[in-house]
Amino acid sequence: MVQQCVQKHKHVIFIILLLFTTLLHQTQAHQFSKKLSQKGFGLEKEKLSHLHFYLQEIVTGDHPTAVRVAEAAVTNTSKTAFGATVILDDPLTVGPEITSKIVGRAQGIYAFADLSESALLMVLNYVFIEGKYNGSTLSILGRNAPLTSVREMPIVGGSGLFRFARGYALAKTHFFNVSNGDTVVEYNVYVLHY
Ligand SMILES: *[C@@H]1O[C@H](CO)[C@@H](O)[C@H](O)[C@H]1NC(C)=O
Ligand SMILES: *[C@@H]1O[C@H](CO)[C@@H](O)[C@H](O)[C@H]1NC(C)=O
Ligand SMILES: *[C@@H]1O[C@H](CO)[C@@H](O)[C@H](O)[C@H]1NC(C)=O
């Protein structure tokens, strides 16, 4: 009896099944979000790393690593160079000498963003090339008052080995050449990542 019924309506059953699986497939293909297990994603244990390097900034000569790209009408008369905007691609070295081994670069923008004291808005990436860090980046977004002995800037994220990174960078001027403006800044970076 049942068999006869199935036999009779097999085309209808087939079409219903087809529609159902197509619908199911479509809802899956268009699923916007789903929960994942952190463990299954390889995010088991958060690590704390300390990075130490020197940033070499050359502002004069034929091969500057930092160039002023914009300024405001008031920048020249402002005691804090308010409005001046600089793009940089500074080498990061293991030691303080310019000839020291390069472990990465600091690439981004800083802008003089304080009307009453000398302070910069920093928006940049550290792009590493050393060993296992090669290709990984850390993103910095913070305030840098260069006349303060130690400046703290937040690490707001990262890529590669530094996915899900958070932490902070401490910057300390190691050397400032008053005659040409070239600067060496020592960095201690503390970063949590997986
Ligand atoms: C600021 O001064 C520099 C050098 O003196 C000059 O080249 C530049 O045009 C000035 N900028 C403005 C916006 O006045
Ligand atoms: C870093 O990775 C790039 C691209 O994979 C490679 O060409 C380069 O040689 C690597 N550098 C170092 C220092 O390992
Ligand atoms: C500082 O800059 C001047 C002018 O470019 C240069 O002659 C001098 O060698 C620099 N000093 C150091 C220690 O790099």
XYZ file of N, CA, C and O and ligand atoms in Angstrom:
818
model
N 0.837 -1.207 0.000
C 0.000 0.000 0.000
C 0.872 1.257 0.000
O 0.748 2.114 -0.847
N 1.783 1.349 1.006
C 2.716 2.487 1.117
C 3.619 2.523 -0.107
O 3.829 3.573 -0.710
N 4.061 1.320 -0.458
C 4.969 1.208 -1.602
C 4.305 1.728 -2.880
O 4.921 2.478 -3.644
N 3.045 1.374 -3.031
C 2.281 1.807 -4.207
C 2.173 3.324 -4.235
O 2.335 3.953 -5.268
N 1.916 3.867 -3.073
C 1.746 5.320 -2.923
C 3.044 6.043 -3.299
O 3.030 7.014 -4.040
N 4.182 5.522 -2.751
C 5.504 6.109 -3.046
C 5.775 6.037 -4.544
O 6.204 7.009 -5.165
N 5.459 4.866 -5.084
C 5.671 4.633 -6.512
C 4.907 5.651 -7.350
O 5.444 6.247 -8.271
N 3.652 5.884 -6.923
C 2.748 6.765 -7.662
C 3.239 8.216 -7.631
O 3.172 8.927 -8.623
N 3.731 8.605 -6.459
C 4.077 10.029 -6.289
C 5.583 10.259 -6.294
O 6.051 11.242 -5.762
N 6.329 9.333 -6.869
C 7.791 9.442 -6.723
C 8.355 10.724 -7.340
O 9.310 11.283 -6.822
N 7.712 11.205 -8.376
C 8.185 12.444 -8.993
C 7.971 13.635 -8.082
O 8.857 14.466 -7.926
N 6.793 13.640 -7.450
C 6.470 14.742 -6.524
C 7.442 14.716 -5.344
O 8.011 15.749 -4.970
N 7.669 13.521 -4.800
C 8.579 13.371 -3.648
C 9.981 13.842 -4.032
O 10.622 14.589 -3.299
N 10.382 13.440 -5.237
C 11.712 13.823 -5.717
C 11.850 15.346 -5.789
O 12.837 15.924 -5.325
N 10.836 16.006 -6.346
C 10.877 17.478 -6.481
C 10.896 18.163 -5.118
O 11.674 19.078 -4.886
N 10.088 17.659 -4.182
C 10.053 18.253 -2.829
C 11.430 18.127 -2.166
O 11.958 19.088 -1.613
N 12.012 16.925 -2.301
C 13.340 16.698 -1.718
C 14.380 17.642 -2.318
O 15.194 18.227 -1.618
N 14.301 17.801 -3.639
C 15.245 18.662 -4.360
C 15.121 20.107 -3.878
O 16.126 20.769 -3.583
N 13.860 20.562 -3.758
C 13.605 21.934 -3.299
C 14.158 22.138 -1.893
O 14.810 23.134 -1.600
N 13.898 21.137 -1.042
C 14.326 21.218 0.351
C 15.853 21.317 0.471
O 16.378 22.187 1.150
N 16.559 20.437 -0.275
C 18.032 20.455 -0.180
C 18.600 21.746 -0.788
O 19.572 22.294 -0.281
N 17.972 22.236 -1.872
C 18.437 23.490 -2.488
C 18.301 24.644 -1.501
O 19.212 25.440 -1.315
N 17.137 24.679 -0.827
C 16.888 25.736 0.158
C 17.896 25.672 1.299
O 18.481 26.682 1.688
N 18.129 24.447 1.772
C 19.060 24.230 2.880
C 20.460 24.697 2.464
O 21.142 25.406 3.194
N 20.837 24.338 1.249
C 22.152 24.691 0.726
C 22.288 26.209 0.626
O 23.311 26.780 0.987
N 21.207 26.851 0.148
C 21.254 28.305 -0.026
C 21.400 29.024 1.298
O 22.178 29.958 1.423
N 20.645 28.567 2.312
C 20.736 29.257 3.611
C 22.138 29.077 4.185
O 22.670 29.982 4.801
N 22.758 27.923 3.908
C 24.120 27.707 4.404
C 25.111 28.600 3.659
O 25.929 29.252 4.270
N 24.981 28.689 2.335
C 25.897 29.481 1.524
C 25.833 30.953 1.893
O 26.816 31.663 1.767
N 24.673 31.396 2.367
C 24.517 32.815 2.676
C 24.568 33.111 4.161
O 24.205 34.185 4.589
N 25.027 32.134 4.915
C 25.095 32.352 6.358
C 26.106 33.462 6.657
O 27.249 33.402 6.202
N 25.696 34.462 7.379
C 26.537 35.636 7.631
C 27.558 35.395 8.735
O 28.703 35.815 8.628
N 27.148 34.699 9.796
C 28.098 34.500 10.891
C 27.814 33.195 11.620
O 26.692 32.688 11.574
N 28.853 32.686 12.231
C 28.663 31.514 13.096
C 29.761 31.496 14.146
O 30.815 32.091 13.971
N 29.485 30.804 15.222
C 30.460 30.725 16.314
C 31.493 29.653 15.996
O 31.165 28.617 15.437
N 32.758 29.918 16.347
C 33.825 28.934 16.167
C 34.438 28.650 17.531
O 34.397 29.513 18.417
N 35.049 27.493 17.667
C 35.746 27.226 18.925
C 37.151 27.832 18.814
O 37.831 27.660 17.804
N 37.557 28.565 19.844
C 38.884 29.201 19.848
C 39.984 28.152 19.742
O 40.971 28.354 19.041
N 39.772 27.048 20.428
C 40.738 25.955 20.447
C 40.941 25.412 19.029
O 42.066 25.293 18.562
N 39.829 25.135 18.352
C 39.871 24.585 17.003
C 40.518 25.540 16.018
O 41.008 25.149 14.969
N 40.542 26.817 16.370
C 41.090 27.855 15.500
C 42.563 28.116 15.834
O 43.185 29.009 15.268
N 43.110 27.347 16.755
C 44.519 27.490 17.137
C 44.779 28.642 18.102
O 45.901 29.112 18.245
N 43.733 29.127 18.776
C 43.899 30.260 19.703
C 43.787 29.765 21.135
O 42.848 30.092 21.846
N 44.756 28.957 21.528
C 44.630 28.349 22.844
C 45.237 29.193 23.941
O 44.582 29.530 24.915
N 46.495 29.558 23.732
C 47.206 30.209 24.825
C 47.764 31.546 24.354
O 48.496 31.614 23.370
N 47.419 32.609 25.064
C 47.927 33.929 24.713
C 49.352 34.063 25.261
O 49.643 33.641 26.376
N 50.244 34.631 24.433
C 51.656 34.786 24.817
C 51.968 36.267 24.985
O 51.369 37.100 24.324
N 52.944 36.547 25.831
C 53.427 37.922 25.969
C 54.833 37.980 25.388
O 55.715 37.248 25.835
N 55.041 38.835 24.373
C 56.374 38.977 23.783
C 56.907 40.381 24.024
O 56.144 41.348 24.065
N 58.201 40.455 24.192
C 58.889 41.738 24.345
C 59.801 41.921 23.129
O 60.636 41.064 22.847
N 59.599 43.013 22.387
C 60.454 43.314 21.236
C 61.258 44.564 21.566
O 60.726 45.513 22.153
N 62.514 44.539 21.173
C 63.393 45.684 21.432
C 64.114 46.041 20.146
O 64.724 45.185 19.511
N 63.990 47.287 19.716
C 64.663 47.713 18.488
C 64.811 49.233 18.478
O 64.302 49.925 19.377
N 65.516 49.718 17.470
C 65.734 51.157 17.325
C 65.152 51.621 15.996
O 65.304 50.931 14.975
N 64.520 52.769 16.031
C 63.950 53.349 14.811
C 64.902 54.441 14.328
O 65.342 55.279 15.118
N 65.250 54.362 13.035
C 66.198 55.319 12.451
C 65.428 56.255 11.523
O 64.925 55.818 10.496
N 65.357 57.537 11.912
C 64.623 58.482 11.065
C 65.568 59.509 10.450
O 66.245 60.239 11.154
N 65.606 59.516 9.113
C 66.465 60.448 8.380
C 65.566 61.466 7.681
O 64.724 61.082 6.856
N 65.728 62.729 8.045
C 64.808 63.739 7.493
C 65.469 64.627 6.433
O 64.789 65.360 5.732
N 66.812 64.547 6.326
C 67.494 65.386 5.336
C 68.266 64.528 4.332
O 68.275 63.300 4.438
N 68.938 65.194 3.387
C 69.775 64.482 2.416
C 68.982 63.949 1.244
O 67.795 64.252 1.076
N 69.655 63.116 0.435
C 69.052 62.594 -0.796
C 68.072 61.452 -0.540
O 67.219 61.160 -1.379
N 68.223 60.778 0.587
C 67.378 59.616 0.860
C 66.681 59.721 2.218
O 66.949 58.908 3.117
N 65.803 60.714 2.353
C 65.097 60.831 3.644
C 64.129 59.655 3.825
O 63.608 59.117 2.847
N 63.929 59.235 5.083
C 62.965 58.154 5.355
C 61.655 58.727 5.892
O 60.703 57.992 6.113
N 61.642 60.046 6.146
C 60.421 60.708 6.606
C 60.292 62.037 5.865
O 61.239 62.822 5.836
N 59.138 62.255 5.233
C 58.946 63.486 4.451
C 57.646 64.189 4.840
O 56.618 63.533 5.045
N 57.748 65.514 4.936
C 56.539 66.285 5.233
C 55.709 66.368 3.959
O 56.215 66.744 2.905
N 54.449 65.954 4.034
C 53.609 65.928 2.840
C 52.522 66.982 2.855
O 51.921 67.270 1.817
N 52.245 67.560 4.033
C 51.172 68.558 4.101
C 51.373 69.458 5.302
O 52.066 69.099 6.260
N 50.804 70.620 5.202
C 50.815 71.562 6.323
C 49.627 72.505 6.166
O 49.018 72.560 5.100
N 49.347 73.260 7.253
C 48.230 74.214 7.221
C 48.787 75.620 7.079
O 49.995 75.835 7.210
N 47.919 76.571 6.837
C 48.351 77.968 6.737
C 48.995 78.418 8.045
O 49.926 79.214 8.038
N 48.540 77.872 9.165
C 49.069 78.294 10.478
C 50.305 77.502 10.916
O 50.906 77.838 11.933
N 50.684 76.471 10.187
C 51.775 75.602 10.642
C 53.076 76.366 10.882
O 53.711 76.214 11.926
N 53.448 77.221 9.943
C 54.727 77.942 10.064
C 54.765 78.907 11.245
O 55.824 79.128 11.810
N 53.624 79.438 11.609
C 53.617 80.402 12.723
C 53.223 79.731 14.041
O 53.268 80.355 15.091
N 52.850 78.451 13.982
C 52.464 77.730 15.196
C 53.713 77.291 15.949
O 54.646 76.751 15.350
N 53.735 77.480 17.266
C 54.909 77.072 18.052
C 55.014 75.547 18.157
O 56.039 75.005 18.560
N 53.945 74.839 17.782
C 53.977 73.376 17.847
C 53.897 72.737 16.456
O 53.635 71.538 16.340
N 54.097 73.540 15.405
C 54.021 73.068 14.002
C 52.668 72.426 13.701
O 52.561 71.518 12.869
N 51.636 72.908 14.390
C 50.287 72.342 14.268
C 49.870 72.186 12.808
O 49.953 73.129 12.025
N 49.445 70.996 12.446
C 48.945 70.742 11.091
C 49.946 70.067 10.178
O 49.555 69.492 9.164
N 51.229 70.124 10.531
C 52.232 69.468 9.676
C 52.000 67.958 9.691
O 51.728 67.369 10.740
N 52.093 67.352 8.528
C 51.838 65.915 8.392
C 53.010 65.252 7.663
O 53.448 65.739 6.618
N 53.499 64.176 8.233
C 54.712 63.513 7.733
C 54.403 62.047 7.411
O 53.703 61.383 8.174
N 54.956 61.566 6.295
C 54.866 60.132 5.973
C 56.243 59.520 6.171
O 57.247 60.120 5.760
N 56.284 58.378 6.805
C 57.585 57.777 7.094
C 57.661 56.322 6.662
O 56.647 55.627 6.573
N 58.885 55.907 6.377
C 59.218 54.497 6.145
C 60.608 54.313 6.751
O 61.610 54.261 6.051
N 60.645 54.275 8.087
C 61.909 54.270 8.824
C 62.401 52.853 9.091
O 61.616 52.007 9.544
N 63.691 52.581 8.871
C 64.216 51.257 9.234
C 64.171 51.028 10.749
O 64.359 51.969 11.525
N 63.921 49.775 11.140
C 64.001 49.362 12.545
C 65.217 48.448 12.649
O 65.324 47.475 11.902
N 66.129 48.769 13.536
C 67.394 48.020 13.624
C 67.566 47.392 15.015
O 66.985 47.891 15.993
N 68.369 46.327 15.088
C 68.600 45.669 16.395
C 69.383 46.558 17.335
O 69.134 46.573 18.535
N 70.378 47.264 16.789
C 71.195 48.137 17.619
C 70.970 49.589 17.249
O 70.265 49.886 16.276
N 71.561 50.522 17.999
C 71.323 51.936 17.740
C 72.051 52.514 16.520
O 71.673 53.577 16.029
N 73.084 51.808 16.013
C 73.837 52.330 14.873
C 73.024 52.154 13.590
O 72.349 51.143 13.422
N 73.180 53.112 12.677
C 72.449 53.069 11.400
C 72.852 51.842 10.570
O 72.079 51.336 9.764
N 74.070 51.339 10.817
C 74.589 50.181 10.073
C 74.136 48.853 10.688
O 74.410 47.783 10.141
N 73.452 48.934 11.813
C 73.001 47.736 12.527
C 71.971 46.969 11.694
O 71.308 47.530 10.816
N 71.815 45.678 11.968
C 70.914 44.806 11.201
C 69.456 45.303 11.235
O 68.926 45.604 12.302
N 68.852 45.358 10.045
C 67.459 45.807 9.949
C 66.512 44.633 10.226
O 66.636 43.572 9.615
N 65.594 44.831 11.162
C 64.622 43.774 11.500
C 63.214 44.103 11.000
O 62.310 43.276 11.047
N 63.045 45.330 10.519
C 61.729 45.724 10.010
C 61.697 47.196 9.673
O 62.740 47.848 9.620
N 60.480 47.696 9.412
C 60.332 49.114 9.091
C 59.100 49.658 9.793
O 58.154 48.906 10.078
N 59.131 50.956 10.080
C 57.946 51.632 10.625
C 57.369 52.453 9.488
O 58.027 53.366 8.984
N 56.173 52.081 9.042
C 55.565 52.748 7.884
C 54.246 53.378 8.291
O 53.396 52.708 8.877
N 54.083 54.648 7.953
C 52.806 55.288 8.281
C 52.871 56.797 8.251
O 53.641 57.384 7.491
N 52.073 57.378 9.123
C 51.873 58.827 9.119
C 51.984 59.347 10.543
O 51.541 58.670 11.479
N 52.607 60.524 10.716
C 52.373 61.245 11.973
C 52.028 62.691 11.667
O 52.457 63.245 10.657
N 51.199 63.231 12.525
C 50.721 64.597 12.326
C 50.862 65.373 13.622
O 50.615 64.834 14.711
N 51.293 66.618 13.507
C 51.406 67.494 14.677
C 49.985 67.924 15.038
O 49.361 68.685 14.309
N 49.500 67.389 16.157
C 48.063 67.477 16.437
C 47.764 68.117 17.793
O 46.723 67.866 18.389
N 48.704 68.931 18.301
C 48.481 69.568 19.598
C 48.794 71.062 19.466
O 49.879 71.434 19.017
N 47.849 71.899 19.888
C 48.011 73.357 19.739
C 48.948 73.950 20.776
O 49.585 74.971 20.529
N 49.054 73.321 21.960
C 49.813 73.977 23.027
C 51.152 73.341 23.349
O 52.027 74.003 23.898
N 51.333 72.047 23.062
C 52.670 71.469 23.259
C 53.005 70.585 22.053
O 52.135 70.239 21.267
N 54.289 70.235 21.928
C 54.687 69.434 20.781
C 54.215 67.996 20.977
O 54.710 67.284 21.844
N 53.237 67.571 20.185
C 52.735 66.198 20.303
C 52.178 65.738 18.971
O 51.577 66.513 18.230
N 52.404 64.450 18.708
C 52.042 63.878 17.420
C 50.947 62.839 17.564
O 50.890 62.117 18.561
N 50.121 62.765 16.536
C 49.221 61.616 16.374
C 49.976 60.632 15.497
O 50.361 60.965 14.369
N 50.232 59.418 15.998
C 50.962 58.401 15.235
C 49.968 57.367 14.710
O 49.167 56.826 15.479
N 50.044 57.075 13.420
C 49.207 56.030 12.812
C 50.144 55.227 11.921
O 50.470 55.662 10.814
N 50.633 54.108 12.430
C 51.622 53.390 11.625
C 51.658 51.898 11.888
O 51.061 51.410 12.844
N 52.355 51.208 10.995
C 52.564 49.761 11.132
C 54.052 49.486 11.285
O 54.861 50.081 10.577
N 54.389 48.583 12.186
C 55.730 48.012 12.179
C 55.639 46.799 11.261
O 54.829 45.902 11.485
N 56.483 46.778 10.250
C 56.476 45.674 9.287
C 57.772 44.896 9.497
O 58.850 45.396 9.178
N 57.666 43.702 10.050
C 58.878 42.957 10.414
C 59.378 42.069 9.277
O 58.587 41.559 8.482
N 60.707 41.903 9.216
C 61.310 41.018 8.204
C 62.223 39.973 8.842
O 62.786 39.142 8.147
N 62.335 40.019 10.157
C 63.299 39.160 10.841
C 62.715 37.783 11.197
O 61.662 37.711 11.832
N 63.434 36.732 10.786
C 63.124 35.356 11.194
C 61.655 34.992 11.083
O 61.023 35.212 10.053
N 61.115 34.436 12.162
C 59.714 33.978 12.145
C 58.736 35.155 12.067
O 57.560 34.963 11.763
N 59.208 36.352 12.352
C 58.331 37.528 12.300
C 58.205 38.109 10.889
O 57.408 39.013 10.663
N 59.026 37.592 9.965
C 59.014 38.100 8.578
C 57.599 38.114 8.005
O 56.951 37.073 7.937
N 57.132 39.276 7.595
C 55.800 39.397 6.995
C 54.711 39.753 7.989
O 53.608 40.110 7.589
N 55.016 39.659 9.293
C 54.006 40.007 10.297
C 54.070 41.494 10.612
O 55.118 42.120 10.491
N 52.934 42.055 11.010
C 52.897 43.488 11.312
C 52.211 43.752 12.650
O 51.432 42.941 13.136
N 52.534 44.911 13.213
C 51.838 45.424 14.397
C 51.342 46.822 14.047
O 52.066 47.593 13.405
N 50.133 47.142 14.463
C 49.565 48.462 14.163
C 49.517 49.331 15.412
O 49.022 48.910 16.456
N 50.043 50.546 15.258
C 50.139 51.497 16.368
C 49.234 52.685 16.087
O 49.225 53.224 14.976
N 48.481 53.074 17.091
C 47.658 54.275 16.983
C 47.751 54.978 18.331
O 47.268 54.455 19.331
N 48.425 56.126 18.371
C 48.563 56.763 19.670
C 49.147 58.149 19.612
O 49.384 58.706 18.539
N 49.372 58.694 20.815
C 49.909 60.041 20.948
C 51.379 59.949 21.331
O 51.752 59.137 22.186
N 52.194 60.779 20.703
C 53.625 60.773 20.953
C 54.089 62.208 21.170
O 54.104 63.007 20.242
N 54.416 62.538 22.426
C 54.958 63.860 22.745
C 56.476 63.706 22.783
O 57.027 63.268 23.800
N 57.171 64.023 21.683
C 58.590 63.637 21.554
C 59.534 64.255 22.573
O 60.647 63.754 22.750
N 59.117 65.316 23.264
C 60.002 65.927 24.255
C 59.907 65.233 25.621
O 60.717 65.471 26.510
N 58.915 64.381 25.792
C 58.773 63.588 27.019
C 59.790 62.447 26.960
O 60.022 61.895 25.883
N 60.393 62.098 28.111
C 61.485 61.107 28.044
C 60.997 59.739 27.556
O 61.641 59.122 26.715
N 59.871 59.243 28.074
C 59.326 57.964 27.591
C 57.875 58.179 27.165
O 57.082 58.716 27.934
N 57.556 57.783 25.931
C 56.200 57.928 25.409
C 55.575 56.558 25.241
O 56.237 55.628 24.782
N 54.293 56.451 25.610
C 53.594 55.168 25.487
C 52.539 55.245 24.392
O 51.756 56.185 24.355
N 52.571 54.268 23.506
C 51.580 54.225 22.424
C 50.929 52.849 22.368
O 51.624 51.836 22.459
N 49.615 52.814 22.206
C 48.922 51.513 22.153
C 49.170 50.744 20.851
O 49.240 51.334 19.775
N 49.305 49.427 21.006
C 49.292 48.511 19.855
C 47.832 48.095 19.712
O 47.266 47.506 20.639
N 47.240 48.399 18.589
C 45.803 48.152 18.453
C 45.472 46.889 17.655
O 44.310 46.510 17.547
N 46.499 46.229 17.128
C 46.232 45.000 16.383
C 47.470 44.546 15.653
O 48.551 45.119 15.818
N 47.317 43.509 14.851
C 48.457 42.997 14.113
C 48.029 41.984 13.085
O 46.847 41.645 12.977
N 49.021 41.495 12.324
C 48.732 40.480 11.311
C 49.794 39.395 11.372
O 50.834 39.562 12.016
N 49.535 38.281 10.673
C 50.483 37.170 10.662
C 50.626 36.575 12.045
O 49.634 36.243 12.696
N 51.856 36.525 12.534
C 52.122 36.004 13.870
C 51.445 36.830 14.955
O 51.250 36.369 16.070
N 51.119 38.060 14.611
C 50.543 38.989 15.588
C 49.035 39.190 15.435
O 48.498 40.202 15.874
N 48.345 38.215 14.807
C 46.879 38.302 14.752
C 46.326 38.397 16.167
O 46.834 37.726 17.062
N 45.324 39.203 16.347
C 44.658 39.424 17.642
C 45.564 40.155 18.639
O 45.319 40.111 19.839
N 46.642 40.802 18.142
C 47.593 41.445 19.051
C 46.995 42.637 19.777
O 46.126 43.337 19.265
N 47.495 42.833 20.989
C 47.215 44.061 21.742
C 48.400 44.289 22.659
O 49.111 43.327 23.014
N 48.640 45.534 23.022
C 49.777 45.812 23.882
C 50.151 47.280 23.819
O 49.311 48.126 23.501
N 51.426 47.542 24.119
C 51.858 48.936 24.084
C 53.336 49.024 23.707
O 54.092 48.081 23.883
N 53.691 50.193 23.164
C 55.077 50.455 22.780
C 55.588 51.613 23.625
O 54.875 52.606 23.826
N 56.816 51.464 24.132
C 57.449 52.552 24.869
C 58.572 53.115 24.001
O 59.454 52.366 23.581
N 58.524 54.397 23.738
C 59.517 55.041 22.869
C 60.375 55.998 23.682
O 59.861 56.748 24.521
N 61.671 55.941 23.421
C 62.615 56.803 24.147
C 63.632 57.325 23.138
O 64.267 56.509 22.446
N 63.801 58.632 23.046
C 64.762 59.170 22.089
C 66.174 58.778 22.521
O 66.584 59.047 23.644
N 66.873 58.106 21.622
C 68.228 57.643 21.933
C 69.252 58.688 21.488
O 70.254 58.923 22.140
N 68.970 59.299 20.335
C 69.897 60.281 19.781
C 69.132 61.243 18.878
O 68.297 60.828 18.081
N 69.397 62.523 19.050
C 68.777 63.522 18.184
C 69.868 64.449 17.685
O 70.580 65.065 18.473
N 70.035 64.513 16.367
C 71.057 65.374 15.784
C 70.451 66.765 15.578
O 69.637 66.961 14.682
N 70.868 67.709 16.431
C 70.263 69.050 16.382
C 70.566 69.772 15.072
O 69.797 70.625 14.649
N 71.688 69.398 14.428
C 72.018 70.139 13.205
C 71.234 69.679 11.977
O 70.977 70.478 11.088
N 70.809 68.411 11.911
C 70.017 68.000 10.738
C 68.658 67.370 11.060
O 67.891 67.060 10.153
N 68.374 67.166 12.326
C 67.055 66.643 12.721
C 66.928 65.134 12.693
O 65.875 64.590 13.014
N 67.991 64.418 12.282
C 67.925 62.956 12.257
C 67.771 62.424 13.693
O 68.335 62.982 14.639
N 67.014 61.352 13.811
C 66.668 60.848 15.141
C 66.818 59.332 15.217
O 66.507 58.624 14.257
N 67.264 58.837 16.370
C 67.244 57.402 16.657
C 66.375 57.227 17.904
O 66.637 57.854 18.936
N 65.337 56.422 17.790
C 64.418 56.212 18.911
C 64.473 54.751 19.342
O 64.372 53.846 18.511
N 64.654 54.536 20.651
C 64.676 53.168 21.185
C 63.240 52.744 21.503
O 62.487 53.506 22.116
N 62.878 51.526 21.083
C 61.527 51.023 21.326
C 61.549 49.749 22.160
O 62.328 48.834 21.889
N 60.687 49.720 23.162
C 60.390 48.499 23.901
C 58.913 48.230 23.689
O 58.070 49.049 24.072
N 58.615 47.104 23.057
C 57.230 46.788 22.725
C 56.802 45.544 23.501
O 57.506 44.532 23.504
N 55.669 45.649 24.182
C 55.107 44.512 24.924
C 53.796 44.147 24.261
O 52.902 45.000 24.157
N 53.710 42.914 23.788
C 52.533 42.555 22.999
C 51.990 41.171 23.366
O 52.743 40.215 23.518
N 50.688 41.129 23.550
C 49.993 39.867 23.786
C 49.482 39.361 22.448
O 48.891 40.131 21.678
N 49.746 38.091 22.157
C 49.275 37.497 20.904
C 49.263 35.985 21.079
O 49.671 35.475 22.120
N 48.810 35.264 20.050
C 48.688 33.798 20.200
C 49.861 33.052 19.563
O 50.601 33.634 18.792
C 56.205 77.514 5.410
O 57.589 77.802 5.317
C 58.275 77.101 4.289
C 59.774 77.384 4.434
O 60.019 78.667 4.923
C 57.704 77.478 2.942
O 58.358 76.772 1.923
C 56.204 77.147 2.930
O 55.633 77.577 1.722
C 55.493 77.801 4.093
N 54.135 77.268 4.139
C 53.043 78.039 4.257
C 51.737 77.308 4.247
O 53.104 79.251 4.365
C 60.959 37.482 4.116
O 59.958 36.954 3.289
C 60.083 37.351 1.928
C 58.842 36.903 1.185
O 58.438 35.637 1.572
C 61.382 36.782 1.367
O 61.533 37.168 0.028
C 62.535 37.338 2.186
O 63.743 36.773 1.759
C 62.332 37.054 3.659
N 63.344 37.770 4.434
C 64.033 37.263 5.434
C 65.005 38.175 6.098
O 63.867 36.118 5.793
C 74.676 65.481 12.557
O 74.358 66.159 11.372
C 75.454 66.821 10.769
C 74.913 67.609 9.577
O 74.295 66.763 8.630
C 76.505 65.803 10.377
O 77.624 66.461 9.790
C 76.943 65.041 11.604
O 77.837 64.011 11.249
C 75.735 64.429 12.308
N 76.156 63.846 13.584
C 76.077 62.545 13.844
C 76.606 62.119 15.167
O 75.530 61.750 13.084
